[in-house]
């Protein structure tokens, strides 16, 4: 019989990039494929969880049993996440654009002979940190961190700064965007566990195993 040990649990997952318009035809974004987040959403749904997947634009199908809420910008992603609360757990895999244009030009920005335009950027909200500080904070909040150097030190500091329970750090020096495989370390209150390189679907299964164990016995974590 299938393991439905997360039935009755509601889990929020963020995935994919955000897209920040500059004008009606241009935008700021990044190379996130959404693969790792979608694999986690699928693995959670397989265990019987109610899964809300708040996703930027990606080209992968919605996993079976998952409720997807499509968004474009970081502010839309935050609003969709806050509207999904309360949830038991939040897994933030989205590659949220750190910045957006201060003003979105109403018409296409023209080449007018005065040289390139100056783009004024403003900071986007941090969705993970906002969920961690929420009065409806999920019992378990998991962040992801793509790092290119001092992976572990940076990830440890990031876990504390954001206020999440677990932080999954991945070393993106060797290209992980759009790839099928991933090499990650999981950092919690007790320290760090490095996992061998594996398929993103297996990273998802391993993480969901830990989530099952957390909800079976939160004090043991
Ligand atoms: O600070 P950094 O972007 O490296 O942190 C990565 C983690 O924070 C990921 O879990 C990502 O989904 C989350 N994040 C977020 N909102 C932002 C920036 C990052 O939720 N604006």
Tab-separated table of C-alpha atoms in Angstrom, residues 3-221:
chain	number	residue	atom	x	y	z
A	3	UNK	CA	2.700	5.509	2.111
A	4	UNK	CA	0.239	8.341	2.774
A	5	UNK	CA	1.985	9.514	5.947
A	6	UNK	CA	1.578	13.204	5.068
A	7	UNK	CA	-2.176	13.045	4.558
A	8	UNK	CA	-3.857	15.879	6.432
A	9	UNK	CA	-0.713	18.044	6.106
A	10	UNK	CA	-0.700	21.153	3.931
A	11	UNK	CA	2.658	22.081	2.425
A	12	UNK	CA	3.514	25.227	0.486
A	13	UNK	CA	6.284	24.963	-2.118
A	14	UNK	CA	7.748	27.885	-4.083
A	15	UNK	CA	9.543	27.095	-7.336
A	16	UNK	CA	10.947	28.507	-10.541
A	17	UNK	CA	12.232	31.987	-11.287
A	18	UNK	CA	10.356	35.220	-10.845
A	19	UNK	CA	10.023	37.569	-13.805
A	20	UNK	CA	10.255	41.318	-13.235
A	21	UNK	CA	9.078	43.490	-16.135
A	22	UNK	CA	11.115	46.519	-17.254
A	23	UNK	CA	8.637	47.592	-19.935
A	24	UNK	CA	5.885	45.778	-21.887
A	25	UNK	CA	8.420	43.601	-23.747
A	26	UNK	CA	11.480	43.212	-21.471
A	27	UNK	CA	12.122	41.632	-18.101
A	28	UNK	CA	14.711	40.632	-15.483
A	29	UNK	CA	14.825	36.954	-14.563
A	30	UNK	CA	17.177	33.998	-14.087
A	31	UNK	CA	17.893	30.443	-15.268
A	32	UNK	CA	15.901	28.521	-12.637
A	33	UNK	CA	14.204	25.516	-14.277
A	34	UNK	CA	11.909	24.746	-11.347
A	35	UNK	CA	12.929	21.086	-11.506
A	36	UNK	CA	13.969	20.647	-7.874
A	37	UNK	CA	10.875	22.368	-6.504
A	38	UNK	CA	8.511	20.468	-8.794
A	39	UNK	CA	10.150	17.178	-7.779
A	40	UNK	CA	9.604	18.074	-4.106
A	41	UNK	CA	5.974	19.016	-4.744
A	42	UNK	CA	5.429	15.692	-6.545
A	43	UNK	CA	7.072	13.683	-3.732
A	44	UNK	CA	4.958	15.461	-1.084
A	45	UNK	CA	1.725	14.841	-3.013
A	46	UNK	CA	2.655	11.162	-3.402
A	47	UNK	CA	2.795	10.955	0.411
A	48	UNK	CA	-0.710	12.328	0.655
A	49	UNK	CA	0.061	15.972	1.507
A	50	UNK	CA	-2.093	18.802	0.194
A	51	UNK	CA	0.444	20.717	-1.884
A	52	UNK	CA	0.191	24.349	-2.967
A	53	UNK	CA	2.915	25.065	-5.530
A	54	UNK	CA	3.459	28.774	-6.096
A	55	UNK	CA	5.490	28.876	-9.271
A	56	UNK	CA	7.128	31.337	-11.588
A	57	UNK	CA	7.054	30.523	-15.318
A	58	UNK	CA	8.694	27.155	-16.062
A	59	UNK	CA	8.250	24.587	-18.809
A	60	UNK	CA	7.499	21.487	-16.744
A	61	UNK	CA	4.046	19.968	-16.235
A	62	UNK	CA	2.149	20.308	-12.966
A	63	UNK	CA	2.738	17.126	-10.907
A	64	UNK	CA	-0.271	14.936	-10.244
A	65	UNK	CA	-2.284	15.956	-7.211
A	66	UNK	CA	-0.547	19.340	-6.874
A	67	UNK	CA	-2.397	22.661	-6.861
A	68	UNK	CA	-0.284	25.153	-8.806
A	69	UNK	CA	-0.671	28.894	-8.508
A	70	UNK	CA	1.222	30.553	-11.372
A	71	UNK	CA	2.863	33.918	-10.667
A	72	UNK	CA	5.286	36.253	-12.419
A	73	UNK	CA	6.826	38.694	-9.971
A	74	UNK	CA	8.290	38.336	-6.475
A	75	UNK	CA	5.498	40.471	-5.057
A	76	UNK	CA	2.887	38.216	-6.664
A	77	UNK	CA	4.727	35.188	-5.298
A	78	UNK	CA	4.724	36.645	-1.784
A	79	UNK	CA	1.016	37.498	-1.964
A	80	UNK	CA	0.157	33.967	-3.176
A	81	UNK	CA	2.244	32.428	-0.363
A	82	UNK	CA	0.642	34.599	2.307
A	83	UNK	CA	-2.815	33.741	0.940
A	84	UNK	CA	-1.973	30.014	1.279
A	85	UNK	CA	-1.294	30.316	5.046
A	86	UNK	CA	-1.771	28.594	7.422
A	87	UNK	CA	0.284	25.617	6.233
A	88	UNK	CA	2.211	22.966	8.163
A	89	UNK	CA	5.415	23.432	6.183
A	90	UNK	CA	6.898	25.735	3.558
A	91	UNK	CA	9.668	24.678	1.187
A	92	UNK	CA	11.140	27.687	-0.618
A	93	UNK	CA	13.022	26.583	-3.711
A	94	UNK	CA	12.139	29.546	-5.915
A	95	UNK	CA	14.926	31.652	-7.401
A	96	UNK	CA	13.358	34.975	-6.540
A	97	UNK	CA	14.761	38.022	-8.338
A	98	UNK	CA	16.505	40.106	-5.720
A	99	UNK	CA	15.585	43.312	-7.515
A	100	UNK	CA	12.859	44.745	-9.721
A	101	UNK	CA	12.631	47.934	-11.757
A	102	UNK	CA	11.605	50.882	-9.582
A	103	UNK	CA	9.162	51.927	-12.296
A	104	UNK	CA	7.895	49.777	-15.144
A	105	UNK	CA	7.991	51.847	-18.337
A	106	UNK	CA	4.461	52.048	-19.768
A	107	UNK	CA	5.771	51.795	-23.348
A	108	UNK	CA	8.763	49.987	-24.873
A	109	UNK	CA	11.973	51.768	-23.804
A	110	UNK	CA	13.364	53.331	-27.005
A	111	UNK	CA	16.885	53.725	-28.343
A	112	UNK	CA	16.832	57.488	-28.652
A	113	UNK	CA	20.470	58.310	-29.474
A	114	UNK	CA	21.287	59.434	-25.901
A	115	UNK	CA	23.003	56.135	-25.080
A	116	UNK	CA	21.680	53.296	-22.965
A	117	UNK	CA	18.997	53.992	-20.367
A	118	UNK	CA	19.719	53.873	-16.657
A	119	UNK	CA	17.689	51.232	-14.861
A	120	UNK	CA	16.797	52.095	-11.307
A	121	UNK	CA	16.258	48.951	-9.266
A	122	UNK	CA	14.621	48.421	-5.891
A	123	UNK	CA	14.834	45.414	-3.600
A	124	UNK	CA	12.177	42.706	-3.704
A	125	UNK	CA	10.663	41.242	-0.547
A	126	UNK	CA	12.356	38.125	0.847
A	127	UNK	CA	9.592	35.523	0.776
A	128	UNK	CA	11.427	32.936	2.882
A	129	UNK	CA	12.334	35.456	5.606
A	130	UNK	CA	8.803	36.880	5.565
A	131	UNK	CA	7.260	33.412	6.054
A	132	UNK	CA	9.695	32.747	8.923
A	133	UNK	CA	8.660	35.962	10.705
A	134	UNK	CA	4.947	35.540	10.035
A	135	UNK	CA	2.501	35.330	12.932
A	136	UNK	CA	1.285	32.232	11.042
A	137	UNK	CA	4.796	30.797	10.682
A	138	UNK	CA	4.658	27.217	9.389
A	139	UNK	CA	6.007	24.673	11.892
A	140	UNK	CA	8.731	23.705	9.440
A	141	UNK	CA	10.326	26.160	7.020
A	142	UNK	CA	12.995	24.989	4.583
A	143	UNK	CA	15.164	27.308	2.474
A	144	UNK	CA	17.489	26.568	-0.405
A	145	UNK	CA	20.750	28.328	-1.125
A	146	UNK	CA	22.674	28.281	-4.362
A	147	UNK	CA	26.275	29.167	-3.578
A	148	UNK	CA	29.366	29.449	-5.703
A	149	UNK	CA	31.989	29.856	-2.966
A	150	UNK	CA	32.398	29.168	0.766
A	151	UNK	CA	29.233	27.111	0.307
A	152	UNK	CA	28.935	25.859	3.861
A	153	UNK	CA	29.883	29.019	5.767
A	154	UNK	CA	27.562	31.101	3.621
A	155	UNK	CA	24.750	28.587	3.962
A	156	UNK	CA	25.087	28.379	7.740
A	157	UNK	CA	24.966	32.169	8.037
A	158	UNK	CA	22.027	32.307	5.647
A	159	UNK	CA	20.005	29.814	7.709
A	160	UNK	CA	20.342	32.035	10.774
A	161	UNK	CA	19.733	35.278	8.898
A	162	UNK	CA	16.557	34.011	7.230
A	163	UNK	CA	15.299	32.187	10.314
A	164	UNK	CA	14.451	28.896	8.605
A	165	UNK	CA	14.654	25.479	10.268
A	166	UNK	CA	16.546	23.670	7.540
A	167	UNK	CA	18.633	25.065	4.745
A	168	UNK	CA	19.522	22.972	1.728
A	169	UNK	CA	22.749	24.309	0.234
A	170	UNK	CA	23.782	23.472	-3.272
A	171	UNK	CA	27.062	24.159	-4.920
A	172	UNK	CA	26.202	25.666	-8.291
A	173	UNK	CA	29.785	26.062	-9.483
A	174	UNK	CA	29.456	23.039	-11.731
A	175	UNK	CA	26.122	23.974	-13.252
A	176	UNK	CA	22.893	22.819	-11.667
A	177	UNK	CA	20.423	25.092	-13.437
A	178	UNK	CA	18.227	22.974	-15.678
A	179	UNK	CA	20.262	19.850	-14.821
A	180	UNK	CA	18.754	16.567	-13.688
A	181	UNK	CA	21.218	15.975	-10.836
A	182	UNK	CA	22.113	17.931	-7.738
A	183	UNK	CA	24.688	17.814	-4.933
A	184	UNK	CA	23.376	19.263	-1.684
A	185	UNK	CA	24.069	19.595	2.032
A	186	UNK	CA	21.327	19.916	4.611
A	187	UNK	CA	21.952	22.269	7.523
A	188	UNK	CA	19.775	22.185	10.624
A	189	UNK	CA	20.114	23.107	14.269
A	190	UNK	CA	22.537	20.234	14.856
A	191	UNK	CA	24.911	20.899	11.987
A	192	UNK	CA	25.456	19.707	8.510
A	193	UNK	CA	24.858	16.573	6.512
A	194	UNK	CA	26.332	16.287	3.010
A	195	UNK	CA	24.459	14.109	0.561
A	196	UNK	CA	26.110	12.440	-2.434
A	197	UNK	CA	25.290	13.661	-5.935
A	198	UNK	CA	21.914	12.269	-6.998
A	199	UNK	CA	18.946	12.925	-9.247
A	200	UNK	CA	16.784	15.886	-8.231
A	201	UNK	CA	13.919	13.412	-7.796
A	202	UNK	CA	16.041	11.508	-5.250
A	203	UNK	CA	16.967	14.735	-3.430
A	204	UNK	CA	13.205	15.333	-3.257
A	205	UNK	CA	12.528	11.826	-1.887
A	206	UNK	CA	15.259	12.176	0.765
A	207	UNK	CA	13.990	15.571	1.850
A	208	UNK	CA	10.401	14.331	2.033
A	209	UNK	CA	11.588	11.356	4.173
A	210	UNK	CA	12.968	13.901	6.634
A	211	UNK	CA	9.759	15.908	6.540
A	212	UNK	CA	7.766	12.753	7.302
A	213	UNK	CA	10.103	12.035	10.246
A	214	UNK	CA	9.775	15.628	11.476
A	215	UNK	CA	5.994	15.468	11.585
A	216	UNK	CA	6.063	11.970	13.096
A	217	UNK	CA	8.229	13.236	15.939
A	218	UNK	CA	9.106	16.949	15.839
A	219	UNK	CA	11.045	16.785	19.110
A	220	UNK	CA	13.514	14.279	17.670
A	221	UNK	CA	14.635	16.782	15.020
